[in-house]
GROMACS .gro file of C-alpha atoms in nm:
model
  416
    1MET     CA    1   0.156  -9.455   5.441
    2GLN     CA    2   0.241  -9.776   5.260
    3SER     CA    3   0.003 -10.073   5.302
    4TYR     CA    4   0.284 -10.288   5.441
    5PHE     CA    5   0.397 -10.028   5.701
    6ASP     CA    6   0.245 -10.196   6.008
    7ASP     CA    7   0.372 -10.537   5.899
    8LEU     CA    8   0.720 -10.389   5.844
    9ILE     CA    9   0.727 -10.231   6.191
   10ASN     CA   10   0.613 -10.557   6.348
   11TYR     CA   11   0.884 -10.743   6.156
   12VAL     CA   12   1.167 -10.509   6.254
   13THR     CA   13   1.064 -10.513   6.622
   14SER     CA   14   1.010 -10.888   6.643
   15GLY     CA   15   1.372 -10.971   6.715
   16PRO     CA   16   1.726 -10.832   6.745
   17CYS     CA   17   1.874 -10.617   6.468
   18ARG     CA   18   2.235 -10.524   6.400
   19VAL     CA   19   2.282 -10.155   6.322
   20LEU     CA   20   2.599 -10.057   6.138
   21VAL     CA   21   2.747  -9.727   6.019
   22LEU     CA   22   2.920  -9.761   5.683
   23THR     CA   23   3.145  -9.526   5.492
   24LYS     CA   24   3.396  -9.581   5.213
   25GLY     CA   25   3.738  -9.454   5.115
   26GLU     CA   26   3.884  -9.148   5.282
   27THR     CA   27   3.583  -8.917   5.250
   28GLY     CA   28   3.283  -9.149   5.222
   29GLU     CA   29   3.152  -8.969   4.917
   30GLY     CA   30   2.899  -9.176   4.718
   31VAL     CA   31   2.847  -9.436   4.991
   32ILE     CA   32   2.466  -9.400   4.999
   33GLU     CA   33   2.428  -9.464   4.626
   34LEU     CA   34   2.674  -9.754   4.639
   35TRP     CA   35   2.497  -9.924   4.930
   36ARG     CA   36   2.152  -9.882   4.773
   37LYS     CA   37   2.286 -10.051   4.461
   38ILE     CA   38   2.431 -10.340   4.663
   39ILE     CA   39   2.110 -10.415   4.857
   40GLY     CA   40   1.882 -10.394   4.554
   41PRO     CA   41   1.509 -10.301   4.522
   42PHE     CA   42   1.305 -10.253   4.839
   43ASP     CA   43   1.074 -10.546   4.763
   44ALA     CA   44   1.284 -10.863   4.784
   45ALA     CA   45   1.051 -11.036   4.535
   46VAL     CA   46   1.122 -10.764   4.282
   47ALA     CA   47   1.493 -10.778   4.363
   48LYS     CA   48   1.501 -11.151   4.282
   49GLU     CA   49   1.382 -11.069   3.929
   50GLU     CA   50   1.562 -10.742   3.858
   51ASN     CA   51   1.884 -10.781   4.056
   52PRO     CA   52   1.926 -11.148   4.161
   53ASN     CA   53   2.278 -11.087   4.299
   54SER     CA   54   2.165 -10.812   4.535
   55LEU     CA   55   2.154 -10.874   4.911
   56ARG     CA   56   1.775 -10.844   4.935
   57ALA     CA   57   1.732 -11.093   4.651
   58ILE     CA   58   1.959 -11.340   4.827
   59TYR     CA   59   1.843 -11.294   5.188
   60GLY     CA   60   1.495 -11.133   5.171
   61THR     CA   61   1.143 -11.263   5.098
   62ASP     CA   62   0.917 -10.969   5.011
   63ALA     CA   63   0.862 -10.597   5.085
   64THR     CA   64   0.815 -10.669   5.456
   65SER     CA   65   1.085 -10.929   5.511
   66ASN     CA   66   1.355 -10.773   5.296
   67ALA     CA   67   1.651 -10.851   5.528
   68LEU     CA   68   1.827 -10.511   5.520
   69HIS     CA   69   1.759 -10.142   5.548
   70GLY     CA   70   1.980  -9.866   5.408
   71SER     CA   71   1.948  -9.487   5.426
   72SER     CA   72   1.798  -9.369   5.098
   73THR     CA   73   1.899  -9.000   5.107
   74THR     CA   74   2.161  -8.782   5.271
   75GLU     CA   75   1.898  -8.626   5.496
   76GLU     CA   76   1.777  -8.968   5.606
   77ALA     CA   77   2.133  -9.079   5.675
   78ILE     CA   78   2.195  -8.775   5.897
   79ARG     CA   79   1.868  -8.828   6.085
   80GLU     CA   80   1.927  -9.201   6.137
   81LEU     CA   81   2.287  -9.147   6.240
   82GLY     CA   82   2.173  -8.902   6.506
   83PHE     CA   83   1.901  -9.140   6.627
   84PHE     CA   84   2.115  -9.453   6.667
   85TYR     CA   85   2.447  -9.287   6.757
   86PRO     CA   86   2.377  -8.947   6.918
   87ASP     CA   87   2.737  -8.905   7.038
   88PHE     CA   88   2.898  -9.001   6.709
   89ARG     CA   89   3.156  -8.759   6.572
   90PRO     CA   90   3.272  -8.806   6.209
   91PRO     CA   91   3.649  -8.867   6.188
   92THR     CA   92   3.877  -8.616   6.020
   93VAL     CA   93   4.064  -8.697   5.702
   94ARG     CA   94   4.425  -8.655   5.803
   95SER     CA   95   4.589  -8.553   5.480
   96ILE     CA   96   4.666  -8.240   5.289
   97ARG     CA   97   4.554  -8.207   4.931
   98SER     CA   98   4.556  -7.907   4.705
   99ALA     CA   99   4.248  -7.796   4.514
  100ALA     CA  100   4.412  -7.931   4.200
  101SER     CA  101   4.471  -8.265   4.370
  102ARG     CA  102   4.111  -8.296   4.486
  103ALA     CA  103   3.984  -8.205   4.142
  104SER     CA  104   4.189  -8.436   3.925
  105GLY     CA  105   4.446  -8.638   4.118
  106LYS     CA  106   4.449  -8.998   4.231
  107ARG     CA  107   4.593  -9.077   4.568
  108SER     CA  108   4.896  -9.302   4.590
  109LYS     CA  109   4.815  -9.655   4.699
  110THR     CA  110   5.097  -9.643   4.951
  111PRO     CA  111   4.962  -9.743   5.296
  112SER     CA  112   4.941  -9.452   5.539
  113SER     CA  113   5.044  -9.658   5.840
  114LYS     CA  114   5.397  -9.795   5.828
  115PRO     CA  115   5.598  -9.985   6.088
  116TYR     CA  116   5.793  -9.725   6.286
  117LEU     CA  117   6.170  -9.739   6.253
  118GLN     CA  118   6.381  -9.536   6.491
  119ARG     CA  119   6.686  -9.375   6.336
  120THR     CA  120   7.024  -9.283   6.475
  121LEU     CA  121   7.347  -9.132   6.347
  122ALA     CA  122   7.663  -9.340   6.331
  123LEU     CA  123   7.998  -9.180   6.243
  124ILE     CA  124   8.308  -9.379   6.154
  125ARG     CA  125   8.596  -9.143   6.219
  126PRO     CA  126   8.877  -9.092   5.962
  127ASP     CA  127   9.144  -9.325   6.103
  128ALA     CA  128   8.897  -9.613   6.146
  129LEU     CA  129   8.753  -9.547   5.801
  130LYS     CA  130   9.096  -9.611   5.652
  131THR     CA  131   9.159  -9.934   5.841
  132HIS     CA  132   8.835 -10.091   5.967
  133LYS     CA  133   8.553  -9.978   5.737
  134ASP     CA  134   8.456 -10.318   5.593
  135ALA     CA  135   8.465 -10.495   5.930
  136ILE     CA  136   8.255 -10.227   6.097
  137MET     CA  137   8.000 -10.232   5.815
  138GLN     CA  138   7.974 -10.611   5.849
  139LYS     CA  139   7.902 -10.577   6.222
  140ILE     CA  140   7.628 -10.323   6.144
  141GLU     CA  141   7.469 -10.558   5.893
  142GLU     CA  142   7.487 -10.856   6.131
  143ALA     CA  143   7.314 -10.649   6.401
  144GLY     CA  144   7.009 -10.610   6.176
  145PHE     CA  145   7.036 -10.240   6.102
  146ARG     CA  146   6.905 -10.097   5.778
  147ILE     CA  147   7.133  -9.826   5.638
  148ALA     CA  148   6.879  -9.565   5.534
  149MET     CA  149   7.140  -9.313   5.413
  150GLN     CA  150   7.515  -9.285   5.402
  151LYS     CA  151   7.783  -9.054   5.274
  152GLU     CA  152   8.150  -8.974   5.317
  153VAL     CA  153   8.202  -8.613   5.411
  154THR     CA  154   8.507  -8.404   5.502
  155LEU     CA  155   8.412  -8.174   5.787
  156THR     CA  156   8.561  -7.834   5.860
  157GLN     CA  157   8.686  -7.736   6.203
  158ASP     CA  158   8.391  -7.500   6.248
  159GLN     CA  159   8.146  -7.777   6.163
  160VAL     CA  160   8.302  -8.020   6.411
  161GLU     CA  161   8.325  -7.760   6.688
  162SER     CA  162   7.958  -7.677   6.636
  163PHE     CA  163   7.859  -8.044   6.626
  164TYR     CA  164   8.038  -8.119   6.954
  165ALA     CA  165   7.982  -7.779   7.118
  166GLU     CA  166   7.854  -7.935   7.442
  167HIS     CA  167   8.195  -8.104   7.491
  168LYS     CA  168   8.396  -7.785   7.442
  169ASP     CA  169   8.535  -7.783   7.798
  170ALA     CA  170   8.629  -8.151   7.802
  171ASP     CA  171   8.995  -8.259   7.795
  172TYR     CA  172   8.934  -8.471   7.485
  173PHE     CA  173   8.772  -8.189   7.283
  174GLU     CA  174   9.082  -8.078   7.091
  175PRO     CA  175   9.194  -8.436   7.005
  176LEU     CA  176   8.838  -8.509   6.897
  177VAL     CA  177   8.827  -8.208   6.663
  178LYS     CA  178   9.171  -8.302   6.526
  179GLN     CA  179   9.058  -8.659   6.455
  180MET     CA  180   8.729  -8.554   6.296
  181THR     CA  181   8.901  -8.311   6.055
  182CYS     CA  182   9.201  -8.521   5.949
  183GLY     CA  183   9.013  -8.692   5.666
  184PRO     CA  184   8.670  -8.799   5.544
  185VAL     CA  185   8.413  -8.929   5.791
  186LEU     CA  186   8.158  -9.196   5.698
  187ALA     CA  187   7.815  -9.086   5.817
  188LEU     CA  188   7.540  -9.348   5.841
  189CYS     CA  189   7.172  -9.314   5.916
  190LEU     CA  190   7.094  -9.645   6.086
  191ALA     CA  191   6.733  -9.762   6.114
  192HIS     CA  192   6.598 -10.018   6.360
  193ASN     CA  193   6.302 -10.030   6.596
  194ASP     CA  194   6.541  -9.942   6.884
  195ALA     CA  195   6.826  -9.793   6.681
  196VAL     CA  196   6.959  -9.545   6.941
  197GLU     CA  197   7.002  -9.789   7.230
  198ARG     CA  198   7.103 -10.078   7.007
  199TRP     CA  199   7.385  -9.880   6.844
  200ARG     CA  200   7.507  -9.731   7.172
  201SER     CA  201   7.513 -10.078   7.327
  202MET     CA  202   7.724 -10.204   7.039
  203LEU     CA  203   7.966  -9.912   7.072
  204GLY     CA  204   8.053  -9.973   7.437
  205PRO     CA  205   8.212  -9.721   7.677
  206LYS     CA  206   8.343  -9.393   7.534
  207VAL     CA  207   8.689  -9.434   7.690
  208VAL     CA  208   8.871  -9.701   7.492
  209SER     CA  209   9.055  -9.849   7.794
  210ASP     CA  210   8.722  -9.892   7.972
  211ALA     CA  211   8.573 -10.055   7.662
  212GLN     CA  212   8.865 -10.295   7.632
  213GLN     CA  213   8.838 -10.393   7.999
  214ASP     CA  214   8.463 -10.396   8.056
  215ASP     CA  215   8.327 -10.481   7.709
  216PRO     CA  216   8.603 -10.627   7.491
  217GLU     CA  217   8.354 -10.728   7.218
  218SER     CA  218   8.224 -10.374   7.179
  219LEU     CA  219   8.300 -10.188   6.858
  220ARG     CA  220   8.513  -9.923   7.028
  221ALA     CA  221   8.726 -10.195   7.184
  222LEU     CA  222   8.753 -10.404   6.867
  223PHE     CA  223   8.826 -10.120   6.625
  224HIS     CA  224   9.045  -9.886   6.823
  225VAL     CA  225   9.335  -9.732   6.631
  226GLU     CA  226   9.673  -9.750   6.802
  227ASP     CA  227   9.794  -9.421   6.957
  228ALA     CA  228   9.461  -9.249   6.882
  229GLU     CA  229   9.353  -9.019   7.166
  230VAL     CA  230   8.978  -9.071   7.109
  231ASN     CA  231   8.754  -9.361   7.016
  232MET     CA  232   8.676  -9.423   6.651
  233LEU     CA  233   8.296  -9.432   6.647
  234HIS     CA  234   8.014  -9.194   6.731
  235GLY     CA  235   7.652  -9.265   6.819
  236SER     CA  236   7.368  -9.033   6.913
  237ASP     CA  237   7.280  -9.052   7.283
  238SER     CA  238   6.904  -8.998   7.252
  239GLN     CA  239   6.631  -9.002   6.991
  240SER     CA  240   6.594  -8.623   6.994
  241ARG     CA  241   6.970  -8.582   6.965
  242ALA     CA  242   6.975  -8.832   6.676
  243GLU     CA  243   6.722  -8.627   6.480
  244SER     CA  244   6.920  -8.309   6.543
  245GLU     CA  245   7.252  -8.465   6.442
  246LEU     CA  246   7.112  -8.632   6.132
  247THR     CA  247   6.973  -8.298   6.019
  248GLN     CA  248   7.317  -8.141   6.052
  249ILE     CA  249   7.486  -8.411   5.846
  250PHE     CA  250   7.228  -8.493   5.578
  251ASN     CA  251   7.096  -8.188   5.391
  252ILE     CA  252   6.785  -8.334   5.228
  253GLU     CA  253   6.568  -8.127   4.992
  254GLN     CA  254   6.268  -8.194   4.773
  255THR     CA  255   6.195  -8.148   4.406
  256LEU     CA  256   5.903  -8.225   4.179
  257ALA     CA  257   5.933  -8.486   3.904
  258VAL     CA  258   5.666  -8.519   3.636
  259ILE     CA  259   5.653  -8.829   3.417
  260LYS     CA  260   5.483  -8.707   3.101
  261PRO     CA  261   5.197  -8.881   2.916
  262ASP     CA  262   5.438  -9.013   2.651
  263ALA     CA  263   5.637  -9.208   2.912
  264MET     CA  264   5.362  -9.337   3.140
  265GLN     CA  265   5.402  -9.690   3.002
  266GLU     CA  266   5.761  -9.683   3.125
  267LYS     CA  267   5.686  -9.517   3.459
  268GLU     CA  268   5.785  -9.820   3.668
  269GLN     CA  269   6.123  -9.840   3.496
  270ILE     CA  270   6.177  -9.467   3.543
  271MET     CA  271   6.086  -9.492   3.910
  272ASP     CA  272   6.333  -9.778   3.953
  273LYS     CA  273   6.605  -9.564   3.793
  274LEU     CA  274   6.525  -9.278   4.030
  275LYS     CA  275   6.546  -9.507   4.333
  276GLU     CA  276   6.874  -9.653   4.207
  277ALA     CA  277   7.007  -9.297   4.186
  278GLY     CA  278   6.935  -9.251   4.557
  279PHE     CA  279   6.604  -9.063   4.547
  280MET     CA  280   6.326  -9.130   4.794
  281ILE     CA  281   5.980  -9.099   4.641
  282SER     CA  282   5.819  -8.905   4.926
  283CYS     CA  283   5.473  -8.890   4.770
  284GLN     CA  284   5.319  -8.959   4.433
  285LYS     CA  285   4.992  -8.966   4.240
  286ASP     CA  286   4.864  -9.018   3.890
  287MET     CA  287   4.701  -8.700   3.766
  288SER     CA  288   4.518  -8.578   3.456
  289LEU     CA  289   4.636  -8.220   3.424
  290THR     CA  290   4.402  -7.936   3.341
  291LYS     CA  291   4.537  -7.660   3.117
  292GLU     CA  292   4.542  -7.434   3.422
  293ILE     CA  293   4.765  -7.666   3.624
  294ALA     CA  294   4.987  -7.746   3.325
  295GLY     CA  295   5.023  -7.372   3.272
  296GLU     CA  296   5.136  -7.325   3.632
  297ILE     CA  297   5.392  -7.603   3.601
  298TYR     CA  298   5.531  -7.458   3.277
  299LYS     CA  299   5.486  -7.092   3.372
  300SER     CA  300   5.843  -7.009   3.276
  301LYS     CA  301   5.779  -7.130   2.918
  302GLU     CA  302   5.476  -6.906   2.861
  303GLY     CA  303   5.519  -6.703   2.541
  304ALA     CA  304   5.752  -6.955   2.376
  305ASP     CA  305   5.662  -7.075   2.024
  306PHE     CA  306   5.617  -7.432   2.149
  307TYR     CA  307   5.412  -7.341   2.460
  308ASP     CA  308   5.065  -7.426   2.327
  309ASP     CA  309   5.182  -7.760   2.184
  310LEU     CA  310   5.350  -7.840   2.516
  311ILE     CA  311   5.035  -7.767   2.716
  312ASP     CA  312   4.826  -7.974   2.474
  313HIS     CA  313   5.066  -8.264   2.514
  314MET     CA  314   5.072  -8.243   2.895
  315THR     CA  315   4.690  -8.251   2.906
  316SER     CA  316   4.656  -8.532   2.651
  317GLY     CA  317   4.676  -8.813   2.907
  318GLU     CA  318   4.769  -8.903   3.263
  319THR     CA  319   5.094  -8.793   3.424
  320LEU     CA  320   5.272  -8.923   3.732
  321MET     CA  321   5.352  -8.649   3.980
  322MET     CA  322   5.622  -8.727   4.237
  323VAL     CA  323   5.802  -8.546   4.515
  324LEU     CA  324   6.158  -8.674   4.521
  325SER     CA  325   6.385  -8.630   4.822
  326ALA     CA  326   6.765  -8.645   4.825
  327GLU     CA  327   7.063  -8.429   4.902
  328ASN     CA  328   7.077  -8.153   4.640
  329ALA     CA  329   6.765  -8.306   4.488
  330VAL     CA  330   6.697  -8.031   4.232
  331GLU     CA  331   7.045  -8.032   4.082
  332LYS     CA  332   7.077  -8.410   4.107
  333LEU     CA  333   6.752  -8.478   3.919
  334ARG     CA  334   6.833  -8.226   3.647
  335SER     CA  335   7.164  -8.406   3.600
  336ILE     CA  336   7.025  -8.758   3.562
  337MET     CA  337   6.740  -8.641   3.338
  338GLY     CA  338   6.987  -8.535   3.071
  339PRO     CA  339   6.949  -8.275   2.792
  340THR     CA  340   6.603  -8.177   2.668
  341ASP     CA  341   6.671  -8.321   2.322
  342PRO     CA  342   6.694  -8.702   2.351
  343GLU     CA  343   6.924  -8.724   2.047
  344ILE     CA  344   7.175  -8.499   2.221
  345ALA     CA  345   7.119  -8.691   2.545
  346LYS     CA  346   7.204  -9.019   2.375
  347GLU     CA  347   7.540  -8.878   2.268
  348SER     CA  348   7.641  -8.678   2.574
  349HIS     CA  349   7.455  -8.864   2.856
  350PRO     CA  350   7.366  -9.213   2.727
  351ASP     CA  351   7.256  -9.335   3.072
  352SER     CA  352   7.027  -9.038   3.138
  353LEU     CA  353   6.650  -9.079   3.166
  354ARG     CA  354   6.582  -8.888   2.845
  355ALA     CA  355   6.838  -9.086   2.653
  356LEU     CA  356   6.668  -9.406   2.766
  357PHE     CA  357   6.299  -9.310   2.759
  358ALA     CA  358   6.237  -8.992   2.556
  359LYS     CA  359   6.102  -8.984   2.199
  360SER     CA  360   6.146  -8.619   2.100
  361VAL     CA  361   6.204  -8.273   2.243
  362LYS     CA  362   5.834  -8.246   2.326
  363GLU     CA  363   5.785  -8.610   2.426
  364ASN     CA  364   6.096  -8.621   2.642
  365ALA     CA  365   5.962  -8.840   2.923
  366ILE     CA  366   6.020  -8.630   3.234
  367HIS     CA  367   6.009  -8.274   3.361
  368SER     CA  368   6.144  -8.109   3.675
  369PRO     CA  369   6.184  -7.750   3.802
  370SER     CA  370   6.520  -7.583   3.752
  371SER     CA  371   6.559  -7.418   4.095
  372LYS     CA  372   6.480  -7.484   4.461
  373ASP     CA  373   6.227  -7.200   4.479
  374SER     CA  374   6.051  -7.321   4.165
  375ALA     CA  375   6.046  -7.679   4.300
  376GLN     CA  376   5.880  -7.569   4.625
  377GLU     CA  377   5.624  -7.361   4.434
  378LYS     CA  378   5.532  -7.648   4.201
  379ILE     CA  379   5.512  -7.902   4.486
  380LYS     CA  380   5.261  -7.675   4.661
  381ILE     CA  381   5.051  -7.644   4.344
  382VAL     CA  382   5.028  -8.021   4.305
  383PHE     CA  383   5.038  -8.154   4.662
  384GLY     CA  384   4.922  -7.859   4.871
  385ASP     CA  385   5.091  -7.765   5.201
  386VAL     CA  386   5.231  -8.111   5.267
  387GLN     CA  387   5.512  -8.105   5.524
  388PHE     CA  388   5.831  -8.312   5.496
  389ASP     CA  389   6.051  -8.441   5.773
  390TRP     CA  390   6.427  -8.385   5.753
  391ASP     CA  391   6.475  -8.711   5.560
  392GLY     CA  392   6.193  -8.657   5.310
  393THR     CA  393   5.930  -8.869   5.483
  394THR     CA  394   5.581  -8.732   5.530
  395ASN     CA  395   5.282  -8.861   5.723
  396GLU     CA  396   5.043  -8.602   5.577
  397VAL     CA  397   4.907  -8.528   5.922
  398VAL     CA  398   4.767  -8.177   5.885
  399GLU     CA  399   4.389  -8.184   5.910
  400SER     CA  400   4.177  -8.100   5.610
  401ASP     CA  401   3.819  -8.152   5.497
  402GLY     CA  402   3.696  -8.438   5.716
  403ILE     CA  403   3.415  -8.684   5.643
  404GLU     CA  404   3.075  -8.521   5.627
  405PRO     CA  405   2.783  -8.683   5.818
  406ASN     CA  406   2.601  -8.737   5.488
  407HIS     CA  407   2.890  -8.952   5.369
  408PHE     CA  408   2.781  -9.234   5.598
  409VAL     CA  409   2.494  -9.478   5.556
  410ILE     CA  410   2.301  -9.657   5.829
  411ILE     CA  411   2.224 -10.023   5.764
  412ILE     CA  412   1.997 -10.241   5.972
  413ILE     CA  413   2.030 -10.617   5.947
  414CYS     CA  414   1.740 -10.813   6.094
  415ILE     CA  415   1.866 -11.121   6.279
  416PHE     CA  416   1.646 -11.414   6.375
   0.00000   0.00000   0.00000
């Protein structure tokens, strides 16, 4: 027993103390060592000499009155946590990470909590698209919607009949199918915090005569096409219906994009180019590849004369791993990357990523899988079993390791 033990106990029990549980980051690993470094030596007098910026040096006096306590070992942290907070349950880390990710990846700095935006489907039917497109788009902008995705698409009769199957027995079903298949439709994914109700309110009644009489400023009243048997605009009638309809119209897939070590200085420019091309970066992380992971990514090249040099290059520095989401993402990315040889790319595809950023066949800036199956396999290797929503978003909500009790530290601040 230390000579100052009784004095220390008297000091700690002589007034109120504030007891805090501290952790750090997502897992809390290393928190005990970090906190011990911050508070400094046990004896405040020693701390003032050896570590004058430490908390005990600043707020303590000696070994008895040293201002703060911190768990010194993992066992002590577990014991103290149980003593002060017997009902405490460590939170779970709500993310999915592969073994490769945990070993050598850095998490994206993107915040995990984002403001929620509801989404809905808006369709501008063919006749209105020909005559009122610009005016309708202006109304959408003025209403504060963000257009998350859009595309013109020509639908087949089977597609339209399936889309509106619940209206099959209605009198307007055949005119509706005829209108929806007479030309391209403009499909919009509209985002707003109350997108479904806001868009339906703007549309007005489904029957044009009712809209013109009861809500003449509604979009269906303002942008009706003469002699048309149906209204010119569609809107999802519920949030669940919106998600279902958006999935039918927008066929989003994922692919893996790897910015190689030779292009990491230009990674921001490359990412801007990818976004300009319509890709969503669903998740990303800087990663120093091991030869094992590089070998998995380039498995199809194994046995080639250049394989060893390629693996050496890919493990020579950090890479940026990204999951990109878009319609036909695999084919689309392969197209904008350009030919493997940057000299050929500069001639045949001067605006491609390799034409702009590559240095040689080996140092050609970016890599991606060549098929959907390969893309899914490589995404799993790098990012684990992460799940994507229909539009490419992911909240990484599947539970994984959790924070261990020994990744907390108990601190006691004596207050007088």
